[in-house]
Short mmCIF file of C-alpha atoms in Angstrom, two decimals:
data_model
loop_
_atom_site.label_atom_id
_atom_site.label_comp_id
_atom_site.label_asym_id
_atom_site.label_seq_id
_atom_site.Cartn_x
_atom_site.Cartn_y
_atom_site.Cartn_z
CA MET A 781 50.85 -52.95 -110.02
CA ALA A 782 51.15 -49.32 -110.60
CA THR A 783 50.18 -46.81 -107.99
CA ALA A 784 51.28 -43.48 -106.65
CA PHE A 785 51.19 -42.02 -103.18
CA THR A 786 51.40 -38.65 -101.45
CA SER A 787 53.01 -38.30 -98.08
CA THR A 788 52.99 -35.48 -95.54
CA ARG A 789 56.18 -34.66 -93.68
CA ASN A 790 56.03 -32.82 -90.34
CA TYR A 791 59.69 -31.85 -90.04
CA ILE A 792 63.11 -32.45 -91.58
CA ASP A 793 66.00 -33.87 -89.60
CA GLY A 794 69.66 -33.08 -90.15
CA PRO A 795 71.99 -35.22 -92.30
CA PHE A 796 71.71 -38.91 -91.49
CA TRP A 797 73.04 -40.77 -94.51
CA THR A 798 76.24 -42.39 -95.65
CA PRO A 799 76.95 -40.43 -98.85
CA ILE A 800 76.67 -42.08 -102.24
CA LEU A 801 79.35 -40.39 -104.24
CA PRO A 802 79.84 -39.30 -107.86
CA THR A 803 82.15 -41.38 -109.99
CA ASP A 804 84.49 -38.84 -111.52
CA SER A 805 87.70 -37.62 -109.91
CA LEU A 806 87.02 -33.89 -110.01
CA SER A 807 86.82 -32.02 -106.74
CA PRO A 808 83.67 -29.95 -106.17
CA THR A 809 83.65 -26.46 -107.60
CA LYS A 810 80.96 -23.98 -106.74
CA PRO A 811 80.76 -21.84 -109.91
CA PRO A 812 78.18 -23.12 -112.40
CA VAL A 813 79.33 -24.85 -115.56
CA ASN A 814 77.85 -22.96 -118.52
CA GLU A 815 77.52 -25.10 -121.62
CA LYS A 816 79.08 -23.46 -124.71
CA ASP A 817 77.28 -25.50 -127.32
CA SER A 818 75.05 -23.31 -129.48
CA HIS A 819 72.10 -25.59 -128.74
CA ALA A 820 72.61 -25.23 -125.00
CA GLU A 821 72.94 -21.49 -124.50
CA ARG A 822 70.24 -21.47 -121.84
CA ILE A 823 71.37 -24.62 -120.03
CA GLN A 824 73.31 -24.13 -116.82
CA ILE A 825 74.87 -27.04 -114.93
CA LEU A 826 75.32 -26.31 -111.23
CA ASP A 827 77.97 -28.27 -109.36
CA THR A 828 76.34 -29.40 -106.10
CA ARG A 829 79.04 -31.91 -105.11
CA ARG A 830 80.37 -31.57 -101.59
CA GLN A 831 83.29 -34.02 -101.71
CA ILE A 832 86.21 -35.23 -103.79
CA ILE A 833 84.62 -38.16 -105.52
CA SER A 834 86.88 -40.98 -106.63
CA GLN A 835 88.60 -41.37 -103.25
CA ASP A 836 85.28 -41.90 -101.50
CA LEU A 837 84.05 -44.39 -104.07
CA VAL A 838 87.30 -46.34 -103.63
CA ARG A 839 86.65 -46.26 -99.91
CA GLY A 840 83.21 -47.72 -100.61
CA ILE A 841 84.80 -50.59 -102.57
CA ILE A 842 87.12 -51.38 -99.67
CA GLU A 843 84.38 -51.16 -97.04
CA GLY A 844 82.19 -53.45 -99.14
CA LEU A 845 84.95 -56.05 -99.40
CA ARG A 846 85.48 -55.91 -95.64
CA SER A 847 81.81 -56.24 -94.75
CA GLU A 848 80.28 -59.50 -93.55
CA GLU A 849 77.83 -59.51 -96.46
CA ARG A 850 80.19 -58.48 -99.21
CA GLU A 851 79.02 -55.89 -101.70
CA SER A 852 80.29 -53.29 -104.15
CA PRO A 853 78.97 -49.72 -104.42
CA PRO A 854 75.97 -49.72 -106.79
CA LEU A 855 77.15 -46.38 -108.13
CA LEU A 856 79.95 -48.23 -109.95
CA LEU A 857 77.31 -49.14 -112.53
CA TRP A 858 76.24 -45.62 -113.40
CA ASN A 859 79.14 -44.14 -115.33
CA GLU A 860 78.66 -43.30 -119.00
CA PRO A 861 79.42 -46.84 -120.33
CA GLY A 862 77.10 -48.25 -117.70
CA LEU A 863 74.26 -45.96 -118.70
CA SER A 864 74.67 -47.04 -122.31
CA LEU A 865 74.54 -50.71 -121.31
CA PHE A 866 71.49 -50.06 -119.14
CA ASP A 867 69.71 -48.64 -122.18
CA THR A 868 70.19 -52.07 -123.75
CA VAL A 869 68.72 -53.70 -120.63
CA ILE A 870 65.54 -51.63 -120.67
CA SER A 871 65.14 -52.20 -124.42
CA SER A 872 65.02 -55.97 -123.93
CA PRO A 873 61.59 -57.54 -124.58
CA ASP A 874 61.97 -59.39 -121.27
CA TYR A 875 62.34 -56.19 -119.25
CA TYR A 876 58.74 -55.67 -118.14
CA PRO A 877 59.20 -52.55 -115.90
CA ALA A 878 59.90 -50.21 -118.83
CA ARG A 879 56.84 -51.41 -120.79
CA ARG A 880 54.50 -51.10 -117.84
CA GLU A 881 55.81 -47.72 -116.84
CA TRP A 882 55.14 -46.34 -120.33
CA LEU A 883 51.67 -47.87 -120.44
CA LEU A 884 50.84 -46.35 -117.07
CA LEU A 885 52.21 -42.98 -118.13
CA HIS A 886 50.09 -42.96 -121.28
CA ASP A 887 47.00 -43.87 -119.26
CA SER A 888 47.54 -41.50 -116.33
CA ILE A 889 49.82 -38.65 -117.45
CA ARG A 890 47.06 -36.01 -117.52
CA GLU A 891 45.99 -36.82 -113.96
CA ILE A 892 49.58 -36.96 -112.72
CA VAL A 893 50.61 -33.58 -114.13
CA ALA A 894 47.31 -32.03 -113.03
CA THR A 895 48.81 -32.00 -109.52
CA ILE A 896 51.54 -29.58 -110.75
CA ALA A 897 50.83 -25.86 -111.16
CA SER A 898 52.32 -23.35 -113.57
CA GLY A 899 55.41 -21.76 -112.03
CA ASP A 900 56.33 -24.84 -110.01
CA ARG A 901 59.86 -26.26 -110.02
CA VAL A 902 60.53 -29.86 -111.14
CA ILE A 903 63.70 -31.70 -110.07
CA GLU A 904 64.38 -35.14 -111.53
CA LEU A 905 66.73 -37.55 -109.75
CA GLY A 906 68.74 -39.28 -112.48
CA ALA A 907 68.85 -38.05 -116.05
CA GLY A 908 68.97 -41.28 -118.01
CA ASN A 909 65.69 -41.41 -119.95
CA MET A 910 64.88 -38.01 -121.43
CA LYS A 911 62.05 -39.46 -123.53
CA LYS A 912 60.11 -40.01 -120.34
CA THR A 913 60.98 -36.53 -119.09
CA ALA A 914 59.96 -34.94 -122.39
CA PHE A 915 56.63 -36.77 -122.16
CA PHE A 916 56.01 -35.24 -118.72
CA LEU A 917 57.04 -31.74 -119.75
CA GLN A 918 55.02 -31.83 -122.97
CA ALA A 919 51.97 -32.94 -120.97
CA LEU A 920 52.46 -29.92 -118.71
CA GLN A 921 52.79 -27.68 -121.76
CA ALA A 922 49.54 -29.11 -123.15
CA GLN A 923 47.83 -27.98 -119.94
CA GLY A 924 49.28 -24.48 -120.38
CA LYS A 925 51.72 -24.84 -117.49
CA GLN A 926 55.23 -23.37 -117.48
CA VAL A 927 57.72 -24.98 -115.08
CA GLU A 928 61.44 -24.79 -114.39
CA TYR A 929 63.19 -28.16 -114.82
CA TYR A 930 66.35 -29.43 -113.09
CA ALA A 931 68.00 -32.79 -113.85
CA CYS A 932 70.29 -34.25 -111.16
CA ASP A 933 72.96 -36.78 -112.13
CA VAL A 934 76.43 -37.89 -110.99
CA ASP A 935 78.03 -38.10 -114.45
CA GLN A 936 78.70 -34.68 -115.97
CA GLU A 937 78.99 -35.81 -119.59
CA SER A 938 75.81 -37.90 -119.42
CA LEU A 939 74.00 -35.02 -117.76
CA ARG A 940 75.12 -32.60 -120.47
CA LYS A 941 74.13 -34.95 -123.29
CA SER A 942 70.75 -35.71 -121.73
CA LEU A 943 69.90 -32.03 -121.31
CA LEU A 944 70.92 -31.29 -124.90
CA GLU A 945 68.72 -34.15 -126.10
CA LEU A 946 65.82 -32.90 -124.00
CA GLN A 947 66.25 -29.33 -125.21
CA CYS A 948 66.22 -30.49 -128.82
CA VAL A 949 62.97 -32.43 -128.32
CA LEU A 950 61.24 -29.64 -126.43
CA SER A 951 62.39 -26.90 -128.81
CA SER A 952 60.99 -28.77 -131.79
CA ALA A 953 57.66 -28.90 -129.96
CA GLY A 954 57.74 -25.16 -129.27
CA SER A 955 58.38 -25.46 -125.53
CA THR A 956 60.13 -22.68 -123.62
CA THR A 957 60.75 -24.71 -120.46
CA LYS A 958 63.90 -23.55 -118.68
CA LEU A 959 66.37 -26.43 -118.28
CA HIS A 960 69.12 -26.74 -115.66
CA GLY A 961 71.52 -29.45 -114.52
CA LEU A 962 72.50 -30.39 -110.97
CA LEU A 963 75.80 -32.28 -110.90
CA GLY A 964 75.93 -34.49 -107.82
CA THR A 965 74.37 -37.33 -105.86
CA TYR A 966 70.87 -37.61 -104.43
CA GLU A 967 72.31 -36.44 -101.10
CA ASP A 968 73.96 -33.47 -102.76
CA CYS A 969 70.66 -32.61 -104.42
CA ALA A 970 68.75 -32.80 -101.13
CA ALA A 971 71.30 -30.49 -99.50
CA TRP A 972 71.15 -28.08 -102.44
CA LEU A 973 67.36 -28.05 -102.30
CA LYS A 974 67.37 -27.06 -98.63
CA GLU A 975 69.78 -24.22 -99.38
CA HIS A 976 67.86 -22.98 -102.44
CA ASP A 977 64.26 -22.71 -101.35
CA SER A 978 61.76 -21.42 -103.85
CA SER A 979 58.65 -19.29 -103.53
CA SER A 980 56.93 -21.83 -105.77
CA HIS A 981 56.23 -25.47 -104.99
CA THR A 982 58.89 -28.06 -105.90
CA TYR A 983 58.17 -31.54 -107.28
CA VAL A 984 60.93 -34.12 -107.05
CA PHE A 985 60.55 -36.81 -109.74
CA TRP A 986 62.10 -40.18 -108.86
CA LEU A 987 60.99 -42.43 -111.68
CA GLY A 988 61.89 -45.85 -113.05
CA ASN A 989 61.79 -47.68 -109.69
CA SER A 990 65.18 -46.13 -108.85
CA ILE A 991 64.17 -45.57 -105.22
CA ALA A 992 63.98 -49.35 -104.85
CA ASN A 993 67.72 -49.77 -105.44
CA PHE A 994 67.82 -49.06 -101.70
CA THR A 995 66.37 -51.13 -98.88
CA PRO A 996 62.94 -50.07 -97.58
CA SER A 997 64.52 -48.34 -94.58
CA GLU A 998 67.05 -46.53 -96.78
CA ALA A 999 64.28 -45.49 -99.17
CA ALA A 1000 62.36 -44.02 -96.24
CA GLU A 1001 65.44 -42.04 -95.19
CA TYR A 1002 65.91 -40.62 -98.68
CA THR A 1003 62.24 -39.68 -98.84
CA ARG A 1004 62.53 -37.95 -95.47
CA ALA A 1005 65.56 -36.00 -96.72
CA PHE A 1006 63.61 -34.35 -99.54
CA LEU A 1007 60.21 -33.66 -98.02
CA THR A 1008 59.46 -30.18 -96.68
CA SER A 1009 56.34 -28.03 -96.58
CA SER A 1010 57.10 -26.83 -100.12
CA VAL A 1011 58.36 -30.10 -101.66
CA SER A 1012 56.38 -33.07 -103.00
CA MET A 1013 57.65 -36.24 -104.67
CA ILE A 1014 56.36 -38.25 -107.59
CA VAL A 1015 57.96 -41.67 -107.32
CA GLY A 1016 57.78 -44.69 -109.62
CA LEU A 1017 57.63 -48.08 -107.91
CA ASP A 1018 57.42 -51.61 -109.30
CA GLY A 1019 55.11 -53.85 -107.30
CA SER A 1020 55.47 -57.13 -109.20
CA GLN A 1021 55.71 -60.27 -107.09
CA ASP A 1022 56.00 -62.63 -110.07
CA GLN A 1023 59.43 -64.16 -109.50
CA ARG A 1024 59.58 -65.69 -112.98
CA GLU A 1025 59.16 -62.38 -114.81
CA ILE A 1026 61.50 -60.68 -112.34
CA ALA A 1027 64.21 -63.26 -113.08
CA LEU A 1028 63.71 -62.84 -116.84
CA SER A 1029 64.03 -59.07 -116.48
CA TYR A 1030 67.11 -59.01 -114.25
CA GLU A 1031 69.14 -62.11 -115.08
CA GLY A 1032 69.51 -62.02 -118.88
CA PRO A 1033 72.61 -61.51 -121.06
CA SER A 1034 72.19 -57.71 -121.22
CA ASN A 1035 71.99 -57.59 -117.43
CA ARG A 1036 75.22 -59.56 -117.24
CA ASP A 1037 77.05 -57.05 -119.44
CA PHE A 1038 75.65 -54.13 -117.45
CA ILE A 1039 76.62 -55.57 -114.07
CA LEU A 1040 80.10 -56.79 -115.05
CA GLN A 1041 80.93 -53.33 -116.39
CA GLY A 1042 80.95 -52.29 -112.74
CA LEU A 1043 84.12 -54.33 -112.21
CA THR A 1044 85.80 -52.55 -115.12
CA HIS A 1045 84.89 -49.23 -113.53
CA ALA A 1046 86.27 -50.44 -110.18
CA ASN A 1047 89.57 -51.35 -111.84
CA GLN A 1048 89.77 -47.88 -113.38
CA LEU A 1049 89.26 -46.23 -110.00
CA LEU A 1050 91.80 -48.52 -108.32
CA ASN A 1051 94.35 -48.05 -111.14
CA ALA A 1052 94.89 -51.82 -111.22
CA GLU A 1053 93.26 -54.95 -112.63
CA VAL A 1054 92.00 -56.05 -109.23
CA PHE A 1055 88.92 -57.74 -110.68
CA LYS A 1056 89.79 -59.85 -113.73
CA LEU A 1057 86.59 -60.25 -115.69
CA ASP A 1058 87.30 -63.90 -116.54
CA ASP A 1059 87.38 -64.64 -112.80
CA TRP A 1060 83.81 -63.51 -112.22
CA GLY A 1061 80.38 -64.60 -113.34
CA PHE A 1062 76.97 -63.05 -112.86
CA GLY A 1063 73.84 -64.21 -111.09
CA GLY A 1064 70.74 -63.04 -109.28
CA ARG A 1065 68.19 -64.15 -106.72
CA TRP A 1066 65.00 -63.01 -105.02
CA ASN A 1067 65.42 -62.01 -101.36
CA PRO A 1068 61.98 -62.18 -99.71
CA ALA A 1069 63.26 -60.68 -96.45
CA VAL A 1070 63.60 -57.24 -98.07
CA TRP A 1071 61.22 -57.71 -101.04
CA MET A 1072 64.16 -57.26 -103.42
CA HIS A 1073 65.90 -58.88 -106.35
CA GLU A 1074 69.68 -58.93 -105.82
CA SER A 1075 72.35 -59.10 -108.55
CA TYR A 1076 75.78 -60.55 -107.78
CA TYR A 1077 79.27 -61.03 -109.05
CA ILE A 1078 80.10 -64.71 -108.49
CA ALA A 1079 83.66 -66.01 -108.17
CA ASN A 1080 84.39 -68.55 -110.93
CA LYS A 1081 87.23 -70.06 -108.87
CA ASP A 1082 89.06 -69.56 -105.58
CA LEU A 1083 90.39 -66.00 -105.63
CA SER A 1084 92.75 -63.86 -103.62
CA ILE A 1085 92.56 -60.20 -104.58
CA SER A 1086 94.62 -57.33 -103.28
CA VAL A 1087 93.53 -53.71 -102.83
CA TYR A 1088 96.23 -51.35 -101.59
CA GLY A 1089 98.09 -54.21 -99.92
CA GLU A 1090 95.06 -55.72 -98.19
CA ARG A 1091 94.00 -59.18 -99.37
CA TYR A 1092 90.48 -60.52 -99.70
CA GLU A 1093 89.73 -64.20 -100.21
CA PHE A 1094 86.84 -65.64 -102.23
CA LYS A 1095 85.98 -69.31 -102.57
CA LYS A 1096 84.55 -70.55 -105.85
CA GLY A 1097 80.86 -69.61 -105.87
CA ASP A 1098 81.21 -66.81 -103.30
CA LYS A 1099 79.07 -63.77 -104.06
CA LEU A 1100 79.80 -60.05 -104.14
CA ARG A 1101 76.53 -58.12 -104.32
CA SER A 1102 76.29 -55.46 -107.02
CA ILE A 1103 72.81 -53.92 -106.89
CA ARG A 1104 69.31 -54.58 -105.61
CA SER A 1105 65.89 -53.77 -107.01
CA GLY A 1106 62.90 -53.72 -104.69
CA LYS A 1107 59.47 -54.90 -105.76
CA TRP A 1108 57.09 -53.18 -103.39
CA PRO A 1109 53.30 -53.43 -103.72
CA GLU A 1110 51.11 -50.60 -102.48
CA GLY A 1111 50.96 -51.89 -98.90
CA LYS A 1112 54.74 -51.91 -98.65
CA ALA A 1113 54.90 -48.46 -100.24
CA ARG A 1114 52.55 -47.17 -97.55
CA GLU A 1115 54.83 -48.61 -94.85
CA ILE A 1116 57.83 -46.82 -96.39
CA CYS A 1117 55.86 -43.55 -96.51
CA LYS A 1118 54.90 -43.92 -92.87
CA GLU A 1119 58.51 -44.61 -91.86
CA ALA A 1120 59.52 -41.46 -93.76
CA GLY A 1121 57.06 -39.47 -91.67
CA GLY A 1122 54.57 -39.15 -94.48
CA ILE A 1123 51.21 -40.35 -95.71
CA LEU A 1124 50.44 -41.92 -99.07
CA THR A 1125 47.68 -39.76 -100.51
CA ARG A 1126 47.49 -40.54 -104.22
CA ALA A 1127 48.09 -43.66 -106.28
CA TRP A 1128 47.77 -44.39 -109.99
CA MET A 1129 47.62 -48.11 -110.80
CA ASN A 1130 47.73 -50.24 -113.89
CA GLN A 1131 44.96 -52.71 -114.63
CA GLU A 1132 46.63 -55.69 -112.94
CA LYS A 1133 46.44 -53.91 -109.54
CA SER A 1134 49.17 -56.19 -108.23
CA TYR A 1135 51.95 -55.96 -110.84
CA GLY A 1136 53.91 -53.32 -112.65
CA LYS A 1137 54.62 -49.66 -111.96
CA MET A 1138 53.54 -47.52 -109.09
CA PHE A 1139 53.65 -43.76 -109.30
CA THR A 1140 53.72 -42.17 -105.94
CA THR A 1141 53.15 -38.59 -104.96
CA ILE A 1142 54.60 -37.84 -101.53
CA ASP A 1143 53.45 -34.48 -100.25
CA GLY A 1144 55.07 -32.66 -97.33
CA SER A 1145 52.54 -29.84 -97.34
CA GLU A 1146 51.37 -30.17 -93.73
CA VAL A 1147 53.99 -28.80 -91.35
#
């Protein structure tokens, strides 16, 4: 199903999250990074990172290995090679979420962007699919609306390339939209947003079902972090409950390549071949307790791995969770909004009403 909701937030709490950290090893620097490319003269990338990155991601690997339900940091997947492999995933004919999202966008884009006024600020969490972003911004341009656009991403090179691609598309269409980059995590972006209030309204775009990589409770916390009286969210959610099509979308050969790349990235961060790729397989399952599909690394044999002198044992068939993807119908989305302190006020659905994409506007306008 495809819907969208608006939620009203009465107040914002202080920091509550365990940070999800960028993947590169550079320490945060406050001065903006100005792109020198002749096509990017107007693009400014602001470094919003608050921590040294690689050390904290390594810590996440170790904590995941120590935990009772073993897991690896999902952010291992989202370096530049991972983003390229994910493009292959979403191009697969079996990957239904991408198709349904585009169909919903084509059917509802005018109504969705009608909620945004000229002069508003748009911040997108994740900068992977600039075609989708260009579609939004061109729809705003068609309605005579001028906005300022910020893309937030953890990988500096991917962020730079995505903004250049977007600028090229928009320039050819005669758009004068101002483009900016925010280098950092979702948490970094939320902190930056609180410190850089705007006289205009801000819309946070969280598309592609990315919010559902977190559990429902975590998703509510992230939503709560962004909402203020001057911030709204437009969120894409996948509500499919068809386990067959979910398995086809998330357990194919391209998914395997995408997930296993996370082990290569872990080895790079650990400066050792801790995870030998031949020792691990890939699998997935539906977890009804959290309404989520879960992807795993699966030990091909009994393993004993060492990280900084500490050993971790795996029996053949033992699982190490990589990433989850929630499938939340409108009722579940309303529960998440309520837990975030908000109210779902607007939903755009596809024809199935029970499958596909949900676009959700969460509005914190009532203080």
